Coordinates of C-alpha atoms in Angstrom, one line a residue:
X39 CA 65.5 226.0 -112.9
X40 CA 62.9 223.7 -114.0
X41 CA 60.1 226.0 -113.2
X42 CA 62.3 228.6 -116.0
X43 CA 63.0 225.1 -118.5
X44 CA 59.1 224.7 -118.4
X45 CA 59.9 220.9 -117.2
X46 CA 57.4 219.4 -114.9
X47 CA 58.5 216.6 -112.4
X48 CA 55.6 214.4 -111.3
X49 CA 56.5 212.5 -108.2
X50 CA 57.0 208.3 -108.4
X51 CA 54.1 206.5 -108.4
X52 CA 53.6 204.4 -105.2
X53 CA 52.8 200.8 -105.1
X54 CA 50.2 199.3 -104.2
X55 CA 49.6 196.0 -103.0
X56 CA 46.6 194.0 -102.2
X57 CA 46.8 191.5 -99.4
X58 CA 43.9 188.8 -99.2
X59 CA 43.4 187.4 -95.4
X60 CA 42.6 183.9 -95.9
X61 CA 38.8 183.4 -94.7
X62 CA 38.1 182.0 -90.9
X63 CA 37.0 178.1 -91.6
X64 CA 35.2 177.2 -88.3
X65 CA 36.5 173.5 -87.5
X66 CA 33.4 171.1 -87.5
X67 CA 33.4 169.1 -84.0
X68 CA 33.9 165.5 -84.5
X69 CA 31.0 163.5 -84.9
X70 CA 30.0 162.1 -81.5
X71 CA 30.0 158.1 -80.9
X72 CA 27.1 157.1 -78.9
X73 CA 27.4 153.6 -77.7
X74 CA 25.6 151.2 -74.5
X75 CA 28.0 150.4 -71.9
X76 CA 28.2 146.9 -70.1
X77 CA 29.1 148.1 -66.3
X78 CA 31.9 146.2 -64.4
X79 CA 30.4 144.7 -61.0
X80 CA 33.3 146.1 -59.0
X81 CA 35.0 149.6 -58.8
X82 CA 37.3 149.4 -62.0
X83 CA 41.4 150.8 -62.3
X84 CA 41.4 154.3 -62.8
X85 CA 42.9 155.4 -66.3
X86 CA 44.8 158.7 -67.0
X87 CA 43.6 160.8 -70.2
X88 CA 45.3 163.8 -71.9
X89 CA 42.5 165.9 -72.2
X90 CA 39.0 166.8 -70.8
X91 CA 35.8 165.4 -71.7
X92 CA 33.7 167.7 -74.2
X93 CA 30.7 169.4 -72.4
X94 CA 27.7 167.3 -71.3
X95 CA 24.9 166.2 -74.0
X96 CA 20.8 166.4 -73.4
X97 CA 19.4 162.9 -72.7
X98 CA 16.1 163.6 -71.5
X99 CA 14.6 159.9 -69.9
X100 CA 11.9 158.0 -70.5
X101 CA 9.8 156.8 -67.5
X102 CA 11.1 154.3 -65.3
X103 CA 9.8 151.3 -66.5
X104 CA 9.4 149.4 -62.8
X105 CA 10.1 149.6 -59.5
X106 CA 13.9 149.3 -58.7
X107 CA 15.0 150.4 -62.0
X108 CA 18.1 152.6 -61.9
X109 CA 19.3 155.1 -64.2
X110 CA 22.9 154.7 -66.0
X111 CA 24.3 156.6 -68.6
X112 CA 24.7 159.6 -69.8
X113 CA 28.4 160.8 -69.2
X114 CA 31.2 160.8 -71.3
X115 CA 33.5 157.3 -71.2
X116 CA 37.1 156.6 -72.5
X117 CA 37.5 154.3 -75.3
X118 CA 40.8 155.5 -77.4
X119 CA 38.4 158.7 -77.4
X120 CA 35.9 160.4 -75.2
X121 CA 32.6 158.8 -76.4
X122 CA 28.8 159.0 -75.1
X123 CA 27.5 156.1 -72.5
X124 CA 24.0 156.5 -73.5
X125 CA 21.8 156.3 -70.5
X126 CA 19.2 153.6 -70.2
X127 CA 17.3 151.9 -67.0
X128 CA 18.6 148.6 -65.8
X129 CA 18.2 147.0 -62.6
X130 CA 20.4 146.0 -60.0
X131 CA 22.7 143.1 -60.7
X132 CA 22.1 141.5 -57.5
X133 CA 20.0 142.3 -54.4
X134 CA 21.8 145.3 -52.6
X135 CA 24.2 146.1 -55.6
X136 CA 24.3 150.5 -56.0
X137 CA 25.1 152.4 -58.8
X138 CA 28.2 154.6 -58.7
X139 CA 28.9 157.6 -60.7
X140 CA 31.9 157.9 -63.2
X141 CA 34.5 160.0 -61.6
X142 CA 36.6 162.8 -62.7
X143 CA 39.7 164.4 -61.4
X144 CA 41.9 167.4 -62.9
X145 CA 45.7 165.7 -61.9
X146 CA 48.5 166.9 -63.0
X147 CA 47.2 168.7 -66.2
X148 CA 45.9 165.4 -67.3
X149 CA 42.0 163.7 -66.2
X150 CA 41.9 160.6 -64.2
X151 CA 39.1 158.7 -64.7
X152 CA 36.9 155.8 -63.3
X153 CA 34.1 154.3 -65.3
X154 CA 30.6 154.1 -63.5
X155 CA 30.1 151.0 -62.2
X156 CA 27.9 148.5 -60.0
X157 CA 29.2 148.4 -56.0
X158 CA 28.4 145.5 -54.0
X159 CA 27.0 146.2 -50.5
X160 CA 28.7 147.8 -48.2
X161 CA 31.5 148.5 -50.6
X162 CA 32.4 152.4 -50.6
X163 CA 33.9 154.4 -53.4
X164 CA 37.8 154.7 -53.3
X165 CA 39.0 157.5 -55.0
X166 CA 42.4 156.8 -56.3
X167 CA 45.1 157.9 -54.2
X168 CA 47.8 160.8 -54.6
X169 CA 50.3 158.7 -55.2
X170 CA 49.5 156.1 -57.8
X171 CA 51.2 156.1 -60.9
X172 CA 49.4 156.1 -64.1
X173 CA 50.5 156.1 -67.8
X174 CA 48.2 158.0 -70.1
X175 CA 46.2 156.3 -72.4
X176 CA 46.8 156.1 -76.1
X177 CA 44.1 157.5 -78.2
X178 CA 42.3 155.8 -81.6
X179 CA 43.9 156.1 -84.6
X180 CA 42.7 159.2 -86.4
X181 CA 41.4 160.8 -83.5
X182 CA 42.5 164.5 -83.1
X183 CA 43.8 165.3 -79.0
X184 CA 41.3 167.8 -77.6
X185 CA 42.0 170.4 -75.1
X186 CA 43.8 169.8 -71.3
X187 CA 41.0 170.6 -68.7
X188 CA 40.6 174.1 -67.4
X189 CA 40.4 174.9 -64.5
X190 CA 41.3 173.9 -60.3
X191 CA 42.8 170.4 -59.8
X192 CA 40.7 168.1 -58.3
X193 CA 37.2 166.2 -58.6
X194 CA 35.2 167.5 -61.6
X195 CA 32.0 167.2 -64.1
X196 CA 32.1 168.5 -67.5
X197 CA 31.2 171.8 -68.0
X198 CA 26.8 172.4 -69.6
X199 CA 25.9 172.0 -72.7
X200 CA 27.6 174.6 -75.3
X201 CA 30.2 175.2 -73.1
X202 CA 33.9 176.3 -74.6
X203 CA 35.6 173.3 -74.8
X204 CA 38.2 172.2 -72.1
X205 CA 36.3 173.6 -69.3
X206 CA 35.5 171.7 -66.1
X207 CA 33.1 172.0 -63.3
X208 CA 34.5 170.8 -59.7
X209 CA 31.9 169.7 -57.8
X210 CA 31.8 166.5 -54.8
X211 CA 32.8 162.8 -55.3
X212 CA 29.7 161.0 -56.5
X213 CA 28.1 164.0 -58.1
X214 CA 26.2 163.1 -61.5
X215 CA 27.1 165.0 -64.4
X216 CA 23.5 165.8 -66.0
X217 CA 23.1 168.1 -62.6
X218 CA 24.6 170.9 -65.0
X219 CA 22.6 169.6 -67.9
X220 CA 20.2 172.7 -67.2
X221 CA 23.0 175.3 -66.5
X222 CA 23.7 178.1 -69.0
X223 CA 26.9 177.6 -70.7
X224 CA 30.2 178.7 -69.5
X225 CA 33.0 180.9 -71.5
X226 CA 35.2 180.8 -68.2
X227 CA 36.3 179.3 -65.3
X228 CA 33.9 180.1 -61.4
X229 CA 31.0 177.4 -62.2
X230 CA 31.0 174.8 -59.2
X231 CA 28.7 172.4 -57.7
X232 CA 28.4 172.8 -54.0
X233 CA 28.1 169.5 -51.5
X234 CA 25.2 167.7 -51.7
X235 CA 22.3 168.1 -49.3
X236 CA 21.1 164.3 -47.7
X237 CA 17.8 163.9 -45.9
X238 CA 17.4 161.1 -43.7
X239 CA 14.3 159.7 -42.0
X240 CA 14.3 157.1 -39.2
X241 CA 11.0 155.5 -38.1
X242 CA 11.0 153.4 -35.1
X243 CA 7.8 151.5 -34.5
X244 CA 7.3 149.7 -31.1
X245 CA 4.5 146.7 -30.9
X246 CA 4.1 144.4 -28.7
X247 CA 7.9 144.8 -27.4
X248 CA 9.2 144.6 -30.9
X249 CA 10.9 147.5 -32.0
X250 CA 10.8 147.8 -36.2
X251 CA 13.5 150.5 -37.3
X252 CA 13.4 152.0 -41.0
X253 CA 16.1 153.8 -42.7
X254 CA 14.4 155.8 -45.9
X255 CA 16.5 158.2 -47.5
X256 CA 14.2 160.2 -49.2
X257 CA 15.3 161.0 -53.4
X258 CA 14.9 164.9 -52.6
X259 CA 18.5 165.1 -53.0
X260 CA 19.4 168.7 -54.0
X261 CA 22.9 170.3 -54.9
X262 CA 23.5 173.8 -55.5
X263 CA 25.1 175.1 -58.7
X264 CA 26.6 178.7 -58.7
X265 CA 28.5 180.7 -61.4
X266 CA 29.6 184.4 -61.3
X267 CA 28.3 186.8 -64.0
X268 CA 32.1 186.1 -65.5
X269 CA 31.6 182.6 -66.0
X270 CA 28.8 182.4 -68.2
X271 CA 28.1 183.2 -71.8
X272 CA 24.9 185.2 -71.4
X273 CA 26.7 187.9 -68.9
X274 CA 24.4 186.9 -65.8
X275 CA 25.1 185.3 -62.5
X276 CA 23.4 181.5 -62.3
X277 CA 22.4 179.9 -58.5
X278 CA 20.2 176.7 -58.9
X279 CA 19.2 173.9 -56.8
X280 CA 19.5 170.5 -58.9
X281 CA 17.8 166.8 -58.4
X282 CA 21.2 164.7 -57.5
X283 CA 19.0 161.9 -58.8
X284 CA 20.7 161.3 -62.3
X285 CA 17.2 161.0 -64.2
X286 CA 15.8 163.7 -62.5
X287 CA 18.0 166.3 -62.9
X288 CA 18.7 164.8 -66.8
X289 CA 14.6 165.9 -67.0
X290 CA 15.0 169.4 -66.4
X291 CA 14.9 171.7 -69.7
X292 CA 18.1 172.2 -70.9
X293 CA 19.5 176.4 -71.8
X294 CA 21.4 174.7 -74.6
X295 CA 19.7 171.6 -76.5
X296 CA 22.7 169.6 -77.8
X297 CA 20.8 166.3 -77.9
X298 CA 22.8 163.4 -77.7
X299 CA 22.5 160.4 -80.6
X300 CA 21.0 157.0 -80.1
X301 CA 24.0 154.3 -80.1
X302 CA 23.8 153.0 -83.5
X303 CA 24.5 149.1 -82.3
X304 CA 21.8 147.9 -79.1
X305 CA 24.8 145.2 -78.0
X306 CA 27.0 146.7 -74.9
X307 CA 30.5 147.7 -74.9
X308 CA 32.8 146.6 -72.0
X309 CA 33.3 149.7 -69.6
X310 CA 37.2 149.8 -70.3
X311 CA 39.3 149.8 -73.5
X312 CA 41.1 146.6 -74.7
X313 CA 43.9 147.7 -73.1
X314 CA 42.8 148.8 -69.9
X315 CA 41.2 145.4 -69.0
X316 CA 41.9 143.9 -65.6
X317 CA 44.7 141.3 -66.2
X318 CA 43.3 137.6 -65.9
X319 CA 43.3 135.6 -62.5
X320 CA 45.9 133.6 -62.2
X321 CA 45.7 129.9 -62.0
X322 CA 47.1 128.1 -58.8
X323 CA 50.7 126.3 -59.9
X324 CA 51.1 122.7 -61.0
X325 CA 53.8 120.6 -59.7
X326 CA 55.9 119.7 -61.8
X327 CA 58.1 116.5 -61.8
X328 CA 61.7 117.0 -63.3
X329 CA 62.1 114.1 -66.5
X330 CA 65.3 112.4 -68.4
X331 CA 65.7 114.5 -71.2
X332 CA 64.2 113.0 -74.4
X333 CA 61.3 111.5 -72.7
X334 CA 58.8 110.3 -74.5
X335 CA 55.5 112.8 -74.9
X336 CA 54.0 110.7 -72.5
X337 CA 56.0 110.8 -69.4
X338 CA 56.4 114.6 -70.3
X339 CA 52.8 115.1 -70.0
X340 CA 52.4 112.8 -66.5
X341 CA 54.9 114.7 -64.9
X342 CA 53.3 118.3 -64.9
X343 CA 50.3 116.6 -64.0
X344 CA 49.2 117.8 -60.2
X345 CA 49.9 115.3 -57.7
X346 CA 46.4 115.2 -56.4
X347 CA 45.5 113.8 -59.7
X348 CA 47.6 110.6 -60.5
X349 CA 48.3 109.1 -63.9
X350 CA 45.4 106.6 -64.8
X351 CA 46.8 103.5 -65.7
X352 CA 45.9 101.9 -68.9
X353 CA 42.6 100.0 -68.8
X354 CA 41.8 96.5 -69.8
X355 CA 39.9 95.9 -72.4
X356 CA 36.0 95.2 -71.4
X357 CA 34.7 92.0 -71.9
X358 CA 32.2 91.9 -74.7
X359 CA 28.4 91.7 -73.4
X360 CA 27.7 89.5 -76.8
X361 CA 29.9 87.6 -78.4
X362 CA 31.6 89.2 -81.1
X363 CA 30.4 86.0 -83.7
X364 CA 27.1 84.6 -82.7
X365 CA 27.6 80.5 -81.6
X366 CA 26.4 78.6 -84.0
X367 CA 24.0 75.8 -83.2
X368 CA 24.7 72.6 -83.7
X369 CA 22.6 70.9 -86.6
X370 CA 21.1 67.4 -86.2
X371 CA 22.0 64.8 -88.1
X372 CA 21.2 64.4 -91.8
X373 CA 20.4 61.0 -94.0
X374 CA 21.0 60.6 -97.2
X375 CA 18.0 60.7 -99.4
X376 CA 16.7 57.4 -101.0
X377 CA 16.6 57.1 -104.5
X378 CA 13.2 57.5 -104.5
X379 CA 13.4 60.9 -102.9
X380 CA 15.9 61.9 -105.0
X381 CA 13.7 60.9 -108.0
X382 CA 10.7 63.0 -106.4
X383 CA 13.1 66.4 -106.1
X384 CA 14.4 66.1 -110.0
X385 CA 10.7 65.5 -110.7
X386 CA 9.6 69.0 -109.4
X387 CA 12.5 71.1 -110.5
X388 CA 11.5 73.7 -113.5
X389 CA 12.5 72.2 -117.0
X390 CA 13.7 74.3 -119.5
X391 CA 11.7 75.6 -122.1
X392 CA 12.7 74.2 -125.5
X393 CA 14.1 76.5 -128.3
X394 CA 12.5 76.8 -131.6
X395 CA 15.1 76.2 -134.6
X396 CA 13.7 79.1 -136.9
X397 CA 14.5 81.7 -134.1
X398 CA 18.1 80.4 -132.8
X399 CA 18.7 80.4 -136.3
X400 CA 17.7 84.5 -136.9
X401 CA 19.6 85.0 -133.7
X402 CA 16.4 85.3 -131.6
X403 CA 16.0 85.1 -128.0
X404 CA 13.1 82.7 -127.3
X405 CA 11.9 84.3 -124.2
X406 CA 11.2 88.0 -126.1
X407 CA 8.8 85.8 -128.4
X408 CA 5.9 86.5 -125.9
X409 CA 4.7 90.3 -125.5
X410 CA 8.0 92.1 -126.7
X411 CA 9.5 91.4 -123.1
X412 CA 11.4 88.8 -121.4
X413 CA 9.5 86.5 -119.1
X414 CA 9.1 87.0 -115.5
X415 CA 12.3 84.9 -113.9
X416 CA 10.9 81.5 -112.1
X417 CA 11.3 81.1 -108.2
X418 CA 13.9 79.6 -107.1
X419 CA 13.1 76.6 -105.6
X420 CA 13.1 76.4 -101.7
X421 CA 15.6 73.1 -100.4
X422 CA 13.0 71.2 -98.2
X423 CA 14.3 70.2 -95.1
X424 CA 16.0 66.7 -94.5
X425 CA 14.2 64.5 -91.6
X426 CA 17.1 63.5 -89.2
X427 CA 18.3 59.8 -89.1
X428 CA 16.9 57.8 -86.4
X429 CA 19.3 57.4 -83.1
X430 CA 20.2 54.1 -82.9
X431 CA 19.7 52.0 -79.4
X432 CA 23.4 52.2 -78.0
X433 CA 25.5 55.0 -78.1
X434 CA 28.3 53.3 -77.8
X435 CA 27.6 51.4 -81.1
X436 CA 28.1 53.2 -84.4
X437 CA 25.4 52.3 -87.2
X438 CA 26.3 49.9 -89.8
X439 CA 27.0 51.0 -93.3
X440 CA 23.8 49.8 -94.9
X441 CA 23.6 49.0 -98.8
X442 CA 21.3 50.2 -100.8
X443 CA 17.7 48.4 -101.1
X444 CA 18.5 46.5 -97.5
X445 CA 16.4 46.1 -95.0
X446 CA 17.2 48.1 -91.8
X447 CA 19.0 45.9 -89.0
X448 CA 16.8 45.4 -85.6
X449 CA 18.0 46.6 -82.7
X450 CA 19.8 43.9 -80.6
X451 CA 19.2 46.4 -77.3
X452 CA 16.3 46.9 -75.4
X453 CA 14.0 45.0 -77.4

């Protein structure tokens, strides 16, 4: 009927609408902290981490700069965040000390962790048992939680450079982790680090009856590091025999060159966080007394004083080695002057300088009448000395009072 109407229908119009896929932003790793770490002389607490340690940096060493000097560094360490112990050479602490390598273990979906560390001799590594109970530790403010480790439980390395995050390497107890430094990156779990093969040479020497034995463990130290074709990112199966030496096998060329950054700061960090330090040792006990209450602060403070140390009691006061006012010396006898040597002393004593009228009378000062300035103050004069009085001839007899212009008396003794 339409067709007869000459009506045409055109079908509705279909929608269309355009859906925009919001881009793929590739999240920039965190920038890597690089710091020197001051190693513990004993085997330190293990600590418990939520996730694995990123893949291992390049840190290619310098040469040994003496004899004796021993590689540490470079391998990730705990600090609120996984963070870079730069290597460096050091020596030994103390005659006999060895170096130990940080240790890794996949637990319990979480990574328990020992710092490397100095070992005195004849002190072995003890890995921390099955059974001990660890809390995990709280990252850094701000830092983002990275990936649980994949891969079989037990002892690990990170994986090589460029390696997907989160994977893990198992490998022996005491392994270094720059043996995979030279390994092609890993997309998957099957790369593993076989044992470690130890050469030995004895040499016994007999002279003279004296035997001389010598133990030299030579530092051809190889381990084996295999990976299926499945493993690794470039599709090929990887079989290698690696240096167990740290700086050797840190010297090999790398597949992947993710350098890692000089610490910014040359001044050590401790090798655990703030709050995984050791607790202090504690102090023996004191004995302490029981006291009235309301003591004074005195008696408080003798009483949790140990006994081996008793309360000093209060000290005299030292005798002076001087006295505190010097003695004074007795002074001899003085006679009274005779008028004439009164008469003599007036005689020399300045006079004063008479005053003109005309100037008191302007208000003048005499003395500014020579050279604008006032005259140079006289010296005073300097009291002579008085001659003692002649002892008479008996003590026992006190001198006369004598007048004035009299003879002396004679003595009536001894003469």
């Amino acid at each position: 009927m339409s067709l007869i109407a000459g009506c045409v229908v055109q079908p509705p119009a279909t929608a269309v609408r355009t859906v925009v896929q919001p881009a793929h932003v590739a999240v920039a790793a965190p920038p890597v902290v690089s710091v020197y770490v001051d190693p513990p002389l004993y085997q330190p607490p293990a600590i418990a981490v939520a996730w694995a340690p990123p893949p291992m940096l390049v840190e290619v060493p310098p040469p040994s700069p003496f004899v004796g000097a021993v590689w540490t560094g470079g391998y990730w360490t705990w600090h609120g965040n996984w963070v870079w112990a730069a290597g460096r050479w050091s020596a030994p602490p103390q005659p006999g000390y060895a170096w130990v390598q940080p240790y890794y273990e996949h637990r319990d979906n979480v990574v328990v962790f020992v710092a490397g560390h100095w070992s005195p001799p004849g002190v072995a590594f003890v890995p921390p048992p099955l059974g001990l109970s660890l809390a995990v530790s709280i990252a850094a403010a701000g830092v983002v939680a990275g990936i649980a480790p994949i891969g079989p439980p037990g002892v690990f390395v990170p994986a090589p450079p460029g390696s997907r995050p989160g994977l893990i390497v198992p490998a022996p107890i005491g392994t270094p982790p720059a043996v995979v430094v030279s390994a092609p990156p890993v997309t998957n779990v099957g790369m593993r680090v076989q044992n470690t093969t130890i050469n030995n040479v004895t040499n016994n020497t007999t002279v003279n009856n004296i035997t001389n034995v010598t133990n030299i463990t030579n530092n051809n130290q190889t381990v084996k590091v295999v990976a299926p074709a499945s493993a690794t990112a470039n599709g090929r199966p990887f079989e290698a025999a690696i240096p167990a030496s740290a700086h050797l096998a840190a010297a090999l060329p790398p597949v992947v060159h993710s350098m890692a950054p000089v610490p910014a700061s040359p001044k050590p960090i401790a090798a655990l966080p703030a709050d995984r330090q050791p607790p202090p040792v504690a102090r023996p006990a004191e004995a302490v007394r029981p006291t009235a209450p309301g003591a004074p602060a005195a008696q408080q403070t003798a009483a949790v004083r140990p006994p081996s140390q008793p309360p000093s009691a209060p000290r005299a006061r030292p005798e002076p080695l001087m006295s505190e006012a010097p003695a004074r010396r007795p002074e001899a006898a003085m006679a009274s002057p005779t008028p004439a040597q009164a008469h003599a002393e007036m005689s020399q004593q300045p006079k004063p300088a008479a005053v003109e009228p005309h100037r008191m009378a302007r208000g003048e000062d005499p003395r500014m009448a020579h050279e604008g300035r006032p005259p140079r103050p006289a010296p005073a004069p300097v009291p002579r000395p008085r001659p003692p009085a002649p002892p008479h001839g008996h003590p026992e007899h006190p001198p006369a009072p004598h007048e004035r212009g009299a003879p002396p008396h004679k003595k009536e003794h001894g003469q």
